[in-house]
């Protein structure tokens, strides 16, 4: 385990943790019924990692991934991104703080409520999160340059 931690890339000095105090409090309250379950700690740890409150390198990884996509596909540096299955929105908020125009879409209203808390906490509009339970996307064609789906198809 210590070997893996030593080989993990350090978080760039330019990647600050997301502002997440209210968000993490809301997540903790939402997860209260699951305390003592086998995966409670792992799920909460995931939220800490995705907001970069624990050194997991999510911010740096996402920055490098998006820079690679912009360069490889000759996109605008402020590419419009749709994250399908955004869950509680940590990666969408991170993409926006990195300078991209990201929108998150999910079908779970409670997850989007938490995502909107995180957006507001980071001075972003909560309208970057869209509820969609339909078979069709609620956007016009060519509304986005990049479409992501992180941990959706498991």
Tab-separated table of C-alpha atoms in Angstrom:
chain	number	residue	atom	x	y	z
A	1	UNK	CA	0.000	0.000	0.000
A	2	UNK	CA	2.784	2.467	0.856
A	3	UNK	CA	4.400	1.782	-2.537
A	4	UNK	CA	1.184	2.766	-4.336
A	5	UNK	CA	0.909	5.954	-2.316
A	6	UNK	CA	4.516	6.914	-3.113
A	7	UNK	CA	4.027	6.350	-6.844
A	8	UNK	CA	0.788	8.325	-7.070
A	9	UNK	CA	1.223	11.673	-8.816
A	10	UNK	CA	1.202	14.684	-6.498
A	11	UNK	CA	-1.601	17.214	-6.828
A	12	UNK	CA	-0.441	20.225	-8.813
A	13	UNK	CA	0.092	23.387	-6.808
A	14	UNK	CA	-2.488	25.050	-9.064
A	15	UNK	CA	-5.226	22.558	-8.140
A	16	UNK	CA	-6.885	23.668	-4.935
A	17	UNK	CA	-9.463	21.543	-3.121
A	18	UNK	CA	-13.021	22.460	-4.014
A	19	UNK	CA	-14.917	24.483	-1.443
A	20	UNK	CA	-17.000	21.706	0.024
A	21	UNK	CA	-17.820	22.285	3.702
A	22	UNK	CA	-21.604	22.560	3.199
A	23	UNK	CA	-21.545	19.862	0.531
A	24	UNK	CA	-19.710	17.353	2.738
A	25	UNK	CA	-22.066	18.133	5.648
A	26	UNK	CA	-25.061	17.458	3.369
A	27	UNK	CA	-23.473	14.236	2.084
A	28	UNK	CA	-22.805	13.108	5.648
A	29	UNK	CA	-26.435	13.768	6.590
A	30	UNK	CA	-27.691	11.978	3.458
A	31	UNK	CA	-25.504	8.959	4.267
A	32	UNK	CA	-26.463	8.807	7.966
A	33	UNK	CA	-28.783	5.767	7.483
A	34	UNK	CA	-25.878	3.831	5.944
A	35	UNK	CA	-23.442	4.254	8.851
A	36	UNK	CA	-22.104	0.897	9.913
A	37	UNK	CA	-22.679	-0.680	6.499
A	38	UNK	CA	-19.693	-2.305	4.815
A	39	UNK	CA	-19.201	0.392	2.155
A	40	UNK	CA	-20.049	3.560	4.113
A	41	UNK	CA	-16.439	4.593	4.685
A	42	UNK	CA	-15.418	3.917	1.066
A	43	UNK	CA	-18.291	5.991	-0.325
A	44	UNK	CA	-17.596	8.943	1.958
A	45	UNK	CA	-13.868	8.690	1.207
A	46	UNK	CA	-14.742	8.899	-2.502
A	47	UNK	CA	-16.461	12.256	-1.924
A	48	UNK	CA	-13.395	13.532	-0.060
A	49	UNK	CA	-11.129	12.381	-2.883
A	50	UNK	CA	-13.219	13.889	-5.679
A	51	UNK	CA	-13.238	17.274	-3.937
A	52	UNK	CA	-9.457	16.924	-3.420
A	53	UNK	CA	-9.789	17.042	0.376
A	54	UNK	CA	-7.824	13.789	0.406
A	55	UNK	CA	-4.759	13.473	-1.843
A	56	UNK	CA	-6.090	11.230	-4.597
A	57	UNK	CA	-5.116	13.416	-7.557
A	58	UNK	CA	-8.588	13.756	-9.103
A	59	UNK	CA	-8.145	17.437	-9.935
A	60	UNK	CA	-4.778	16.924	-11.582
A	61	UNK	CA	-5.962	13.812	-13.443
A	62	UNK	CA	-9.052	15.585	-14.767
A	63	UNK	CA	-7.029	18.627	-15.814
A	64	UNK	CA	-4.568	16.465	-17.776
A	65	UNK	CA	-7.368	14.423	-19.362
A	66	UNK	CA	-9.240	17.505	-20.549
A	67	UNK	CA	-6.061	19.181	-21.817
A	68	UNK	CA	-5.333	15.990	-23.801
A	69	UNK	CA	-8.842	15.938	-25.308
A	70	UNK	CA	-8.693	19.623	-26.246
A	71	UNK	CA	-5.325	19.166	-27.933
A	72	UNK	CA	-6.115	15.831	-29.618
A	73	UNK	CA	-9.414	16.994	-31.081
A	74	UNK	CA	-8.433	20.622	-31.740
A	75	UNK	CA	-11.132	21.983	-29.422
A	76	UNK	CA	-11.561	25.395	-27.847
A	77	UNK	CA	-9.805	25.604	-24.476
A	78	UNK	CA	-13.166	26.440	-22.907
A	79	UNK	CA	-14.815	23.355	-24.419
A	80	UNK	CA	-18.445	22.646	-23.565
A	81	UNK	CA	-18.715	19.373	-21.669
A	82	UNK	CA	-21.712	17.203	-20.812
A	83	UNK	CA	-21.156	14.702	-18.004
A	84	UNK	CA	-23.876	12.044	-18.228
A	85	UNK	CA	-24.507	10.354	-14.889
A	86	UNK	CA	-22.787	13.135	-12.950
A	87	UNK	CA	-24.021	11.882	-9.575
A	88	UNK	CA	-23.200	14.360	-6.830
A	89	UNK	CA	-21.336	16.591	-9.257
A	90	UNK	CA	-17.797	16.814	-7.930
A	91	UNK	CA	-16.190	16.268	-11.342
A	92	UNK	CA	-18.544	18.707	-13.106
A	93	UNK	CA	-17.730	21.422	-10.574
A	94	UNK	CA	-14.018	20.634	-10.961
A	95	UNK	CA	-14.297	20.914	-14.774
A	96	UNK	CA	-15.945	24.324	-14.382
A	97	UNK	CA	-13.266	25.515	-11.957
A	98	UNK	CA	-10.653	24.424	-14.514
A	99	UNK	CA	-12.189	26.824	-17.035
A	100	UNK	CA	-14.461	24.540	-19.012
A	101	UNK	CA	-18.189	25.009	-19.503
A	102	UNK	CA	-19.444	21.787	-17.922
A	103	UNK	CA	-23.011	20.606	-17.456
A	104	UNK	CA	-23.949	17.590	-15.372
A	105	UNK	CA	-26.972	15.422	-16.036
A	106	UNK	CA	-28.369	12.695	-13.819
A	107	UNK	CA	-31.641	10.930	-13.110
A	108	UNK	CA	-31.370	10.987	-9.302
A	109	UNK	CA	-32.873	14.182	-7.863
A	110	UNK	CA	-31.235	13.725	-4.439
A	111	UNK	CA	-27.774	13.432	-5.999
A	112	UNK	CA	-28.432	16.599	-7.996
A	113	UNK	CA	-29.553	18.408	-4.831
A	114	UNK	CA	-26.130	17.631	-3.353
A	115	UNK	CA	-24.415	18.655	-6.604
A	116	UNK	CA	-26.203	22.008	-6.561
A	117	UNK	CA	-24.936	22.659	-3.023
A	118	UNK	CA	-21.381	22.066	-4.235
A	119	UNK	CA	-21.902	24.322	-7.275
A	120	UNK	CA	-23.185	27.204	-5.148
A	121	UNK	CA	-20.381	26.700	-2.642
A	122	UNK	CA	-17.892	27.179	-5.496
A	123	UNK	CA	-19.652	30.288	-6.868
A	124	UNK	CA	-21.199	28.450	-9.827
A	125	UNK	CA	-24.800	28.492	-10.943
A	126	UNK	CA	-26.777	25.492	-9.754
A	127	UNK	CA	-28.339	25.385	-13.242
A	128	UNK	CA	-25.243	23.524	-14.474
A	129	UNK	CA	-27.023	20.406	-13.193
A	130	UNK	CA	-29.944	18.977	-15.143
A	131	UNK	CA	-32.411	16.278	-14.100
A	132	UNK	CA	-33.319	14.012	-17.007
A	133	UNK	CA	-35.281	10.765	-16.754
A	134	UNK	CA	-36.227	10.719	-20.449
A	135	UNK	CA	-34.781	8.572	-23.210
A	136	UNK	CA	-33.813	11.695	-25.169
A	137	UNK	CA	-31.285	14.315	-24.173
A	138	UNK	CA	-32.830	17.707	-23.369
A	139	UNK	CA	-30.243	19.598	-25.433
A	140	UNK	CA	-29.985	20.752	-29.034
A	141	UNK	CA	-27.609	18.912	-31.359
A	142	UNK	CA	-23.992	20.104	-31.157
A	143	UNK	CA	-24.504	21.695	-27.741
A	144	UNK	CA	-21.339	20.041	-26.413
A	145	UNK	CA	-17.772	19.422	-27.575
A	146	UNK	CA	-17.052	16.576	-25.143
A	147	UNK	CA	-19.367	14.040	-23.500
A	148	UNK	CA	-18.124	12.140	-20.446
A	149	UNK	CA	-19.552	9.270	-18.393
A	150	UNK	CA	-17.369	8.582	-15.366
A	151	UNK	CA	-18.214	5.402	-13.416
A	152	UNK	CA	-21.623	5.106	-15.070
A	153	UNK	CA	-21.237	1.797	-16.850
A	154	UNK	CA	-20.014	-0.543	-14.137
